[in-house]
PDB file of C-alpha atoms and ligand atoms in Angstrom:
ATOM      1  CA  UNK B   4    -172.636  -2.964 -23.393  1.00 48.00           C
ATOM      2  CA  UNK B   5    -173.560  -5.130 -26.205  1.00 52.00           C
ATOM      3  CA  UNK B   6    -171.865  -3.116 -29.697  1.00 61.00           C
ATOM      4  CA  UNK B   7    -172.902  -5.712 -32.513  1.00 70.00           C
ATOM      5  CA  UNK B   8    -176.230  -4.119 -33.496  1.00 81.00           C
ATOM      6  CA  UNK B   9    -174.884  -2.122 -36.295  1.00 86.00           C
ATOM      7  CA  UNK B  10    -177.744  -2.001 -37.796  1.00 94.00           C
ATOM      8  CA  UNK B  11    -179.705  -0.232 -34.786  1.00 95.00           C
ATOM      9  CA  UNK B  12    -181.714  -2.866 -33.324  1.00 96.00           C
ATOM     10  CA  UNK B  13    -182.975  -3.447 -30.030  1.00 97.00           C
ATOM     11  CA  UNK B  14    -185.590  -5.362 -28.348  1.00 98.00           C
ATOM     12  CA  UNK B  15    -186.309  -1.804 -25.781  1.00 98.00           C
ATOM     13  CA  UNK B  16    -190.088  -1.038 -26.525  1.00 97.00           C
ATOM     14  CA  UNK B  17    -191.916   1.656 -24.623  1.00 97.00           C
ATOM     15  CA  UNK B  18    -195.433   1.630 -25.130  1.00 96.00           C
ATOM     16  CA  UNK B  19    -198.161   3.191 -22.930  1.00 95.00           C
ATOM     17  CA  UNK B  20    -199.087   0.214 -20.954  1.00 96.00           C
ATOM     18  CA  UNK B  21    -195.784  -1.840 -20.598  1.00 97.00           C
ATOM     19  CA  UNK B  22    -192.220  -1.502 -21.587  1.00 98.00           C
ATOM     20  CA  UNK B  23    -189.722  -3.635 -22.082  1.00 98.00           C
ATOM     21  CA  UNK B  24    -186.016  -2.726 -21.555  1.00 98.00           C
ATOM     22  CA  UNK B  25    -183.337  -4.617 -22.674  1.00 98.00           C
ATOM     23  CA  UNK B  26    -179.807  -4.672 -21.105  1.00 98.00           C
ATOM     24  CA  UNK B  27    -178.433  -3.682 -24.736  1.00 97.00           C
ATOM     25  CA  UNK B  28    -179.823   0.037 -23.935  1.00 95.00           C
ATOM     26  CA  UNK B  29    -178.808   0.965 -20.673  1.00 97.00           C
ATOM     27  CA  UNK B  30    -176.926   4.295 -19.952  1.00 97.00           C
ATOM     28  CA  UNK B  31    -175.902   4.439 -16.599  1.00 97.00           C
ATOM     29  CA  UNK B  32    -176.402   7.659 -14.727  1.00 97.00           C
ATOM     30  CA  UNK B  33    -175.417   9.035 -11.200  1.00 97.00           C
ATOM     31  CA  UNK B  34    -178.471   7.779  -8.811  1.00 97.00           C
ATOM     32  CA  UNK B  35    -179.859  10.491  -6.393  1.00 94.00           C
ATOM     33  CA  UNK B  36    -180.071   8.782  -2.889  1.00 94.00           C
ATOM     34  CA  UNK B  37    -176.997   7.104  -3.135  1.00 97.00           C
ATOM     35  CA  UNK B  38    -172.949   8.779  -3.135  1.00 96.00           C
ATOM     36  CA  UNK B  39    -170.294   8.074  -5.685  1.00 94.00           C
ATOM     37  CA  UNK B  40    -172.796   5.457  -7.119  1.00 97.00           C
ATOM     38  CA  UNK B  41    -173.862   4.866 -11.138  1.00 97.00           C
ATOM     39  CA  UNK B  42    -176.513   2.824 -11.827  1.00 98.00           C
ATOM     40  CA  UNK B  43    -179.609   2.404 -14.294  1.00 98.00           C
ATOM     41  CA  UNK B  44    -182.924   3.961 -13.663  1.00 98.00           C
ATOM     42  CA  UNK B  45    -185.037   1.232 -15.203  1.00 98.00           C
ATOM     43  CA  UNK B  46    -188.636   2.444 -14.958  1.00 98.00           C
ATOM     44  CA  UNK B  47    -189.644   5.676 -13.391  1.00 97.00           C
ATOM     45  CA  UNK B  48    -192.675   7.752 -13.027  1.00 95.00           C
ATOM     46  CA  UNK B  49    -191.158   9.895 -16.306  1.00 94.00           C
ATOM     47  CA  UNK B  50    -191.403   6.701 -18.652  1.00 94.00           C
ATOM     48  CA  UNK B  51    -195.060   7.643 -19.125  1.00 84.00           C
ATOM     49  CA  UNK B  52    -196.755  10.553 -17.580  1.00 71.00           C
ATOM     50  CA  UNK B  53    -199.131   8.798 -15.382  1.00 68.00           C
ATOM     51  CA  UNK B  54    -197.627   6.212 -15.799  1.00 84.00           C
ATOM     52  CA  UNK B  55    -195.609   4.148 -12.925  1.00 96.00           C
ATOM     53  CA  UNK B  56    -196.171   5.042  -9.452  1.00 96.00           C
ATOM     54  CA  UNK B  57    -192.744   3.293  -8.077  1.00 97.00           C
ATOM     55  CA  UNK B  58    -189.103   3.388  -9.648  1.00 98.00           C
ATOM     56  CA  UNK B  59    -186.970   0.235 -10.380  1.00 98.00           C
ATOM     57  CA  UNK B  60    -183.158   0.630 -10.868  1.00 98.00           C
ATOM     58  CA  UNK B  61    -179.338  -1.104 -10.553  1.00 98.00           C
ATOM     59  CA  UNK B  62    -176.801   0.086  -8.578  1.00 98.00           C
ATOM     60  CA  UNK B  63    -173.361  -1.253  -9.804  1.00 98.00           C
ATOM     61  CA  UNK B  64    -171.440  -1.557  -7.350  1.00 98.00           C
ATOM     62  CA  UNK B  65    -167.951   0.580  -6.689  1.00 97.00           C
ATOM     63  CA  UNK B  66    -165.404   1.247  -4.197  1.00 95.00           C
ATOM     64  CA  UNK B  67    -167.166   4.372  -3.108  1.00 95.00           C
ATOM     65  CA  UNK B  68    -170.734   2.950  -3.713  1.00 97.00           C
ATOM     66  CA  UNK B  69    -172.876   4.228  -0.241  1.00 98.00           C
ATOM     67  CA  UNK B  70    -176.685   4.877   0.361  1.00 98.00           C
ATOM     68  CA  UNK B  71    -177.968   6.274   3.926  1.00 98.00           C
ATOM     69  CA  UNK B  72    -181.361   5.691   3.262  1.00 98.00           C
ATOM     70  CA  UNK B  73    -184.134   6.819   0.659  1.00 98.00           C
ATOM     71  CA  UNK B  74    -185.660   9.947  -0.071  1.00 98.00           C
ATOM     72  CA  UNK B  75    -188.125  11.458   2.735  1.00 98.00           C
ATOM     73  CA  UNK B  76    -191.365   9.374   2.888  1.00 98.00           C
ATOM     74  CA  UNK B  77    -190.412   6.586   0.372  1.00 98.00           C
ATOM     75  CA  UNK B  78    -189.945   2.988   1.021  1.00 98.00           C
ATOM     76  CA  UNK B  79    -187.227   0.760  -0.290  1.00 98.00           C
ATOM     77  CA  UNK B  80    -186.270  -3.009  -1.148  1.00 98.00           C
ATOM     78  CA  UNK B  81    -183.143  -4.052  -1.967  1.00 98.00           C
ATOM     79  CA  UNK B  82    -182.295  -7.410  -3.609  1.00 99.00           C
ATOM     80  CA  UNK B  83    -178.827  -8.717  -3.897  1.00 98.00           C
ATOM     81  CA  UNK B  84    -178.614  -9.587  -7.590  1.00 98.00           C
ATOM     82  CA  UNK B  85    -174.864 -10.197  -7.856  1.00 98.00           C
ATOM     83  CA  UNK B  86    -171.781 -10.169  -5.839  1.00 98.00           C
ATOM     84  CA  UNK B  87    -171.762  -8.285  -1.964  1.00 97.00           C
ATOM     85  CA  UNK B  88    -173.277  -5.691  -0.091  1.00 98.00           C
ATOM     86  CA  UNK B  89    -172.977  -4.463   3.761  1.00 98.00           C
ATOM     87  CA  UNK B  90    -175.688  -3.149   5.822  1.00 98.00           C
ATOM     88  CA  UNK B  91    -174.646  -1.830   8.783  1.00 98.00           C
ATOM     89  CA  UNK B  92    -171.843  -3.579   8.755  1.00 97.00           C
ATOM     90  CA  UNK B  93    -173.490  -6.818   7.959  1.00 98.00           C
ATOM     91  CA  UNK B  94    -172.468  -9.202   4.768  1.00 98.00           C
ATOM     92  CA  UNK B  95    -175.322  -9.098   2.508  1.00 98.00           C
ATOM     93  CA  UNK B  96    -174.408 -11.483  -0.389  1.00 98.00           C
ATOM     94  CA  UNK B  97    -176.337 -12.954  -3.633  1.00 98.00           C
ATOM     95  CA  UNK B  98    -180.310 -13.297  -3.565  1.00 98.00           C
ATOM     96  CA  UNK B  99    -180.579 -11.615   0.319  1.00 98.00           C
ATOM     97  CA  UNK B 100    -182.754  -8.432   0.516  1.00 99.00           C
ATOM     98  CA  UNK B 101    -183.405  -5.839   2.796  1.00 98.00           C
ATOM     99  CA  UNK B 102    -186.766  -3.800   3.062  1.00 98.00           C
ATOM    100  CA  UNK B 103    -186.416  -0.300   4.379  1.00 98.00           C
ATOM    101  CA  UNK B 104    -189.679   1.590   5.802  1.00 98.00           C
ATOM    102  CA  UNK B 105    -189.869   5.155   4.772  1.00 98.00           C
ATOM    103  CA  UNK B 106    -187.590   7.570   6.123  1.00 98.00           C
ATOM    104  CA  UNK B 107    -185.190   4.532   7.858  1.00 98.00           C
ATOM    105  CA  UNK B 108    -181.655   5.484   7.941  1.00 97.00           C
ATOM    106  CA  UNK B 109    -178.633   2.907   7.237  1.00 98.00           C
ATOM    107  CA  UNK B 110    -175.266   2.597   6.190  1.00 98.00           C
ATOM    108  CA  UNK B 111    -175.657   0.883   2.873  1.00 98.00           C
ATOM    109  CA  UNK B 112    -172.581  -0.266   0.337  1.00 98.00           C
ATOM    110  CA  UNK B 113    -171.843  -2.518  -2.186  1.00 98.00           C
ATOM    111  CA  UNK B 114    -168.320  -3.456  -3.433  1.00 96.00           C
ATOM    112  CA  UNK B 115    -166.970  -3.553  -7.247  1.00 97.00           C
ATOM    113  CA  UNK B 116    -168.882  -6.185  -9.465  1.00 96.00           C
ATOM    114  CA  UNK B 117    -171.854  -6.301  -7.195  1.00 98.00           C
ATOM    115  CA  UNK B 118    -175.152  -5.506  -8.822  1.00 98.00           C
ATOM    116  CA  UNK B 119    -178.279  -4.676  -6.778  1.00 98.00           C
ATOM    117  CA  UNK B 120    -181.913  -4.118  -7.855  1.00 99.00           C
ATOM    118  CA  UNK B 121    -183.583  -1.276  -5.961  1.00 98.00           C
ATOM    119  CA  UNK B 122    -187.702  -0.847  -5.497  1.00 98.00           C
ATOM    120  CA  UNK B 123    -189.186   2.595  -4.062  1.00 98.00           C
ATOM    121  CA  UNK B 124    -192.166   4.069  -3.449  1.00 98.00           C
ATOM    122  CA  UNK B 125    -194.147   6.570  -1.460  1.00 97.00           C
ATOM    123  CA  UNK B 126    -195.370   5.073   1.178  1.00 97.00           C
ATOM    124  CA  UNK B 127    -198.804   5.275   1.815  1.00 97.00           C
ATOM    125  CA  UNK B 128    -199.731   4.923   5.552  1.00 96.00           C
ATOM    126  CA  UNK B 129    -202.935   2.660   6.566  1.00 95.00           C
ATOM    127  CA  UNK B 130    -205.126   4.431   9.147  1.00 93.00           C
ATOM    128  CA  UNK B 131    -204.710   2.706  12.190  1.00 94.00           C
ATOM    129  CA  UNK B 132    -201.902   0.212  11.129  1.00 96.00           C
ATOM    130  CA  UNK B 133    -198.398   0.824  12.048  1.00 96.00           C
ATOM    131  CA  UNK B 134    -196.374   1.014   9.779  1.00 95.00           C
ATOM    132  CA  UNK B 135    -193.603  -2.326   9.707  1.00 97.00           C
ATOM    133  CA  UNK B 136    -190.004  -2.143  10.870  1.00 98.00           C
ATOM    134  CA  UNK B 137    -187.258  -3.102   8.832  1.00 98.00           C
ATOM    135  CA  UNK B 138    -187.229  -6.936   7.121  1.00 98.00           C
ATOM    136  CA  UNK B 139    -183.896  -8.682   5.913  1.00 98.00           C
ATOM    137  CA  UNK B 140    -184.213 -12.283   4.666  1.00 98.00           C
ATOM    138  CA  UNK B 141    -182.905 -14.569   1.627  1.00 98.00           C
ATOM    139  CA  UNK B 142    -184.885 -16.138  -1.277  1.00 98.00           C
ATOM    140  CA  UNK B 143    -183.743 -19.596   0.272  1.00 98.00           C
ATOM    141  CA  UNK B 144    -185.493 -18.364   3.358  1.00 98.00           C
ATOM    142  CA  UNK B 145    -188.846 -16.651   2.398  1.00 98.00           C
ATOM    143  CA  UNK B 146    -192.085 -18.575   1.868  1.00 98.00           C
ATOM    144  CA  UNK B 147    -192.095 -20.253  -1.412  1.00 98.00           C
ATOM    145  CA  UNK B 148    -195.431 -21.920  -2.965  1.00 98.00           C
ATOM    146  CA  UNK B 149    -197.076 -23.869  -6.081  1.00 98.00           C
ATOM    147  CA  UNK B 150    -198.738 -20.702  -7.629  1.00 98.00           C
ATOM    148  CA  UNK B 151    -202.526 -22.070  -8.320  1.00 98.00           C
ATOM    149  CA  UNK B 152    -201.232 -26.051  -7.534  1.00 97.00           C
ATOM    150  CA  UNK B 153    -199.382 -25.857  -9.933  1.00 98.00           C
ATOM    151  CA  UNK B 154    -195.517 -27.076  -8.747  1.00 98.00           C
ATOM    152  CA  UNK B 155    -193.711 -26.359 -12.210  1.00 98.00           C
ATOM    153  CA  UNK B 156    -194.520 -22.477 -11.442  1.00 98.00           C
ATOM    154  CA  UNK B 157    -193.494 -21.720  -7.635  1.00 98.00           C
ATOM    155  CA  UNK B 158    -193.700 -18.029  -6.547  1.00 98.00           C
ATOM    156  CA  UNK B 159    -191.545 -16.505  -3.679  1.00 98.00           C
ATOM    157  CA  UNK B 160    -192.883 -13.889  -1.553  1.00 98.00           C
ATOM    158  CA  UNK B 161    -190.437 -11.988  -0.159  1.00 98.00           C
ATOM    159  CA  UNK B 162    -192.306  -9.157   2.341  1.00 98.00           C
ATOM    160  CA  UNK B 163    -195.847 -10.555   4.800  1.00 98.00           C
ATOM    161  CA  UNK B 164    -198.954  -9.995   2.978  1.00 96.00           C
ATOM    162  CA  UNK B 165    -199.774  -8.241   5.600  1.00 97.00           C
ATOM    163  CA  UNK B 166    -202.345  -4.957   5.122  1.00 96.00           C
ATOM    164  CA  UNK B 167    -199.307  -2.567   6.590  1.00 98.00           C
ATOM    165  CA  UNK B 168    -197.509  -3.270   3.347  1.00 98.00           C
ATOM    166  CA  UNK B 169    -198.691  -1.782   0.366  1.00 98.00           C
ATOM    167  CA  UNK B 170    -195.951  -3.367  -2.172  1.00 98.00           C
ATOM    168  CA  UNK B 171    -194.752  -7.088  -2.724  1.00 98.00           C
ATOM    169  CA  UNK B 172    -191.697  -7.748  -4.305  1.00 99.00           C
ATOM    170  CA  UNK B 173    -191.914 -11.589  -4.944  1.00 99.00           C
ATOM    171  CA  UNK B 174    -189.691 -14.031  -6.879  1.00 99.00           C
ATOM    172  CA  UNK B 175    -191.554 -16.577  -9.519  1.00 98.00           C
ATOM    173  CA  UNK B 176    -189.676 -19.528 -11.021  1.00 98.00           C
ATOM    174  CA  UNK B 177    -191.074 -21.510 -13.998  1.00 98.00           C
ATOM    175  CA  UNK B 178    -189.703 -25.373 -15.287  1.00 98.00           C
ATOM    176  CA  UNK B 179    -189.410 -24.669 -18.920  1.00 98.00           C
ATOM    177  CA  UNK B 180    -192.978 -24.965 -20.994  1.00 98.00           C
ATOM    178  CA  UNK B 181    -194.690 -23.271 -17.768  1.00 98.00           C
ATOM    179  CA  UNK B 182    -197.216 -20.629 -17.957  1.00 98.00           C
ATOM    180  CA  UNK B 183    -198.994 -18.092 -15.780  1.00 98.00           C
ATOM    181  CA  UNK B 184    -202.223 -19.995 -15.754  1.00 98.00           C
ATOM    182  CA  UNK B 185    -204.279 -17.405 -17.581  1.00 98.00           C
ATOM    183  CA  UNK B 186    -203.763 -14.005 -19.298  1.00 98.00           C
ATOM    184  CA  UNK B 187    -203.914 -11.751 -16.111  1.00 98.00           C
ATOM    185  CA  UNK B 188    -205.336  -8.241 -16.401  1.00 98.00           C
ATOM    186  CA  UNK B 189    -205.368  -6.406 -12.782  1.00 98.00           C
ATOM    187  CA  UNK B 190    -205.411  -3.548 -10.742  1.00 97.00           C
ATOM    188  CA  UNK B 191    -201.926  -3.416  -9.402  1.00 97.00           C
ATOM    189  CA  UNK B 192    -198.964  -2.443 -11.601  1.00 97.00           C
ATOM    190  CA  UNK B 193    -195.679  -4.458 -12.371  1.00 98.00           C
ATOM    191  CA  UNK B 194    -191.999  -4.101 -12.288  1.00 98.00           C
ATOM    192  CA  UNK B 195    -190.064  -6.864 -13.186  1.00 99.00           C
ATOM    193  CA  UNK B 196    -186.607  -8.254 -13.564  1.00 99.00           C
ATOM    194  CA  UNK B 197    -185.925 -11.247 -15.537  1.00 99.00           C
ATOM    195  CA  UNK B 198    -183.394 -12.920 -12.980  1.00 98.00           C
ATOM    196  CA  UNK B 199    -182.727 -16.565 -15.490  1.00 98.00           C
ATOM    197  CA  UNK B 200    -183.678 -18.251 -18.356  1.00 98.00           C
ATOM    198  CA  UNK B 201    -185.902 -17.167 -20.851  1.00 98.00           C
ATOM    199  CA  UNK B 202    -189.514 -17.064 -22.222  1.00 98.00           C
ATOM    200  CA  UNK B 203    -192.055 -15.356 -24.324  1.00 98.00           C
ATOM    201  CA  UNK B 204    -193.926 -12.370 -21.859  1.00 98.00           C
ATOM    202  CA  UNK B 205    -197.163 -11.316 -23.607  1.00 98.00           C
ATOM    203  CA  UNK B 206    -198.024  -7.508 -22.711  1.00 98.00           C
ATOM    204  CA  UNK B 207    -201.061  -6.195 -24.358  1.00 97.00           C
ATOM    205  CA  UNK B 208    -201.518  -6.944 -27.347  1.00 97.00           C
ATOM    206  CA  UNK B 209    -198.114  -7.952 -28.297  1.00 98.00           C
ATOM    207  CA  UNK B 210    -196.076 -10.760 -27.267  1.00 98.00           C
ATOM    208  CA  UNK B 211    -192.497 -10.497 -26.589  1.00 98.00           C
ATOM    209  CA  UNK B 212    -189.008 -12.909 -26.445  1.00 98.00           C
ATOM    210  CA  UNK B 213    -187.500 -11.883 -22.918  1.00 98.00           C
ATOM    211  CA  UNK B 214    -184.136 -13.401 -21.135  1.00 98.00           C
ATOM    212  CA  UNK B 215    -182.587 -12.684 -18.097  1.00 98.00           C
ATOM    213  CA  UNK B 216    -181.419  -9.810 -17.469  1.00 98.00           C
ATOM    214  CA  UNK B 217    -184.370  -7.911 -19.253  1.00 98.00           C
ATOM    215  CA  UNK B 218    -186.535  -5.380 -17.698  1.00 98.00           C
ATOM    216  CA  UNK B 219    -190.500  -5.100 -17.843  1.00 98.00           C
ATOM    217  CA  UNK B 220    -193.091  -2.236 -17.162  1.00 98.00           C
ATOM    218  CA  UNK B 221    -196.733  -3.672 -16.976  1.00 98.00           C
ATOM    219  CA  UNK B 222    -199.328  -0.859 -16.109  1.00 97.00           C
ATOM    220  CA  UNK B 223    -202.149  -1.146 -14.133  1.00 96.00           C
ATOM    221  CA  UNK B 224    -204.636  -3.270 -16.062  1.00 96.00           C
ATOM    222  CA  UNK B 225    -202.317  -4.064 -18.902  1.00 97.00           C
ATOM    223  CA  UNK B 226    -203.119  -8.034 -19.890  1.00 98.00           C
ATOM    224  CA  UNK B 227    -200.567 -10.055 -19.191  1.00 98.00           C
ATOM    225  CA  UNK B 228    -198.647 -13.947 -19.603  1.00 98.00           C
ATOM    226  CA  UNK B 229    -195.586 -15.227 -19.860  1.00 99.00           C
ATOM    227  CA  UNK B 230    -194.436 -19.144 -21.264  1.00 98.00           C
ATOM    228  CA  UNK B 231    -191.077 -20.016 -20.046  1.00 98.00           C
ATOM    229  CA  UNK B 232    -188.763 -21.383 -22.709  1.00 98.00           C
ATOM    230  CA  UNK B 233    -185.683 -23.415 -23.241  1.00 97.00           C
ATOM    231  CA  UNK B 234    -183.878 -26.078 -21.499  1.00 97.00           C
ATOM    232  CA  UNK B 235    -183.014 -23.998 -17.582  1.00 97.00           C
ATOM    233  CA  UNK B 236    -185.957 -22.509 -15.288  1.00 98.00           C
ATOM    234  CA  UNK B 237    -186.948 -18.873 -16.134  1.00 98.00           C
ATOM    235  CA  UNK B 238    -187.487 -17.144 -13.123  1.00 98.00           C
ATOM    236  CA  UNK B 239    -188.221 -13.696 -12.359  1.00 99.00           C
ATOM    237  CA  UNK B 240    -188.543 -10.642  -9.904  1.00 99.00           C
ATOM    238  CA  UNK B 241    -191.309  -8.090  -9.590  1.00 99.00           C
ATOM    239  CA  UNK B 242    -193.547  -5.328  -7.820  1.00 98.00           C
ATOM    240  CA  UNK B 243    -196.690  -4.724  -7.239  1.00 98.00           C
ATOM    241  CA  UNK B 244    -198.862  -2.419  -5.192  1.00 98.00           C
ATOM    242  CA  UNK B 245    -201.202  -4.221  -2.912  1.00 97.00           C
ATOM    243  CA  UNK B 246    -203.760  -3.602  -0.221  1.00 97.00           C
ATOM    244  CA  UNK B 247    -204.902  -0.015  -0.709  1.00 96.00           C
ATOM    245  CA  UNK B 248    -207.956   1.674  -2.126  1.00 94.00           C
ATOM    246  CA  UNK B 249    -207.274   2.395  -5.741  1.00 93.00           C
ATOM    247  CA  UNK B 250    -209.919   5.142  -4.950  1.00 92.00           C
ATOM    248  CA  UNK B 251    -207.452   7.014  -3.208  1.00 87.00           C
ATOM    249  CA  UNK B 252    -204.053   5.864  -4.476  1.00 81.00           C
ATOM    250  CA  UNK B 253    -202.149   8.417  -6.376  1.00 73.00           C
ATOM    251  CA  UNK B 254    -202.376   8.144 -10.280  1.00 66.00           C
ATOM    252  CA  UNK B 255    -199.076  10.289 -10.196  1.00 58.00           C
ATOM    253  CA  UNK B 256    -196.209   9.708  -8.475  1.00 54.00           C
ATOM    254  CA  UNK B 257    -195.388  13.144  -6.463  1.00 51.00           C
ATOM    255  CA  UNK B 258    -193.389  16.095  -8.086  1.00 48.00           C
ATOM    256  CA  UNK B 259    -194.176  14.596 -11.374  1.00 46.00           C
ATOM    257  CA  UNK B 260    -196.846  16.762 -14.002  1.00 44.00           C
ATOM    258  CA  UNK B 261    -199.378  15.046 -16.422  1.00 39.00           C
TER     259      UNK B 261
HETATM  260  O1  UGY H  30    -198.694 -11.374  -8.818  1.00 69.38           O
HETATM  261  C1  UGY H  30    -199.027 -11.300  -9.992  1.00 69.38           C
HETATM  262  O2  UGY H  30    -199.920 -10.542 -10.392  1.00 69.38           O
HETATM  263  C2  UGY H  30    -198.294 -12.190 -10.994  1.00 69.38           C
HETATM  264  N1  UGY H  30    -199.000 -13.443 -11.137  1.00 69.38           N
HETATM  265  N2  UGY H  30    -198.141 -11.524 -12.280  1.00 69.38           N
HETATM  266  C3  UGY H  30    -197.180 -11.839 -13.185  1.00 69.38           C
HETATM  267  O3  UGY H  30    -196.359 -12.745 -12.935  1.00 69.38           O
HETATM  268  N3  UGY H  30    -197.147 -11.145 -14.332  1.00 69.38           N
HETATM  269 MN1   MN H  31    -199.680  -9.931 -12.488  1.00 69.38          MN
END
């Protein structure tokens, strides 16, 4: 925990369309799903009532750190951020990932000084499509592309785009003085994890210095760019909901009041 801002600042904001967490803020907390395990709850549907449909968190790793699988119904993707995890057994080390279908059981752990970055969400069954079985794979290994042509900014995806999902969780790497191509304002909501490097992220109205190891919300429809910055890459992590009727997707996550 960073303890030289004796004067109370913080770059944290929370606003209703995006937030923006910085590592200088977190509290870890037990995490429900998961035994003997602390971790940080980054964004959740409670930030904002009607707000985020998926939570994003870190497990820190501990002797006793163990997950069986997610709560009943909800999907999971696990990314490797630091340090080593087993699944069943099997090594999982930095930048693999596992994607767990809803209601999947495992034997999960991940040792002292590991640090792993957790997506969930209710999943929400196509009509008609099966839903997938169980992907593991590595950043190295997934299908990596010039995002619009353009080769300074290549984006990772790390699950098919395949109708049976409804969430990506892909991997975008800038050369410093890179930009998202245009200010982006869309349907599908964000979570993000700033993995290296740095950059200015523009949410809204506002634009915002962000470096790894920072946090962002983006709502659905919340305008969005980012400039990487510095001499390194900037490259980050994120979510988003894909390839289901936003007539009939859930403004609320479930259990959780207006
Ligand atoms: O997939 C996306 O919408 C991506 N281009 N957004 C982002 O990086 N903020
Ligand atoms: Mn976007």
């Amino acid at each position: 925990m960073d303890m030289n801002s004796p004067f109370g600042v913080t770059r944290t904001v929370v606003e209703s369309n995006h937030a923006l967490i910085a590592p200088d803020g977190h509290v870890l907390s037990p995490l429900p799903g998961w035994q003997d395990t602390e971790g940080v709850v980054l964004i959740s549907p409670v930030l904002r009532g009607g707000g985020p449909r998926f939570v994003q968190y870190l497990v820190h790793g501990s002797s006793g750190c163990r997950s069986t699988g997610a709560a009943a119904g909800v999907e999971r993707l696990v990314y490797v951020l630091l340090g080593n995890a087993t699944l069943d057994g099997a090594k999982m080390g930095p930048d693999t990932f596992a994607w767990f279908p809803a209601d999947d059981s495992y034997e999960l752990t991940a040792g002292e000084g590991a640090s792993l970055l957790v997506f969930e969400k209710q999943y929400e069954p196509l009509a008609g499509v099966a839903s997938p079985a169980r992907i593991t794979g590595s950043l190295c290994d997934a299908p990596c592309e010039p995002f619009m042509g353009d080769s300074e900014a290549m984006l990772t995806t790390l699950l098919p785009v395949e109708a049976a999902f409804d969430m990506a969780v892909n991997v975008f790497s800038f050369r410093p003085g890179t930009t998202l191509p245009f200010v982006e304002t869309h349907v599908m909501e964000h979570g993000l994890y700033m993995k290296e490097g740095q950059g200015i992220y523009r949410l809204g109205d506002c634009w915002y210095p962000v470096q790894a190891g920072d946090t962002i919300w983006m709502a659905s429809y919340c305008p969005q760019w980012f400039v990487a910055m510095g001499k390194e890459s900037a490259s980050y992590i994120y979510y988003k909901d894909i390839h289901r009727d936003p007539l009939f997707v859930k403004t609320q996550a479930k259990g959780q009041q207006a």
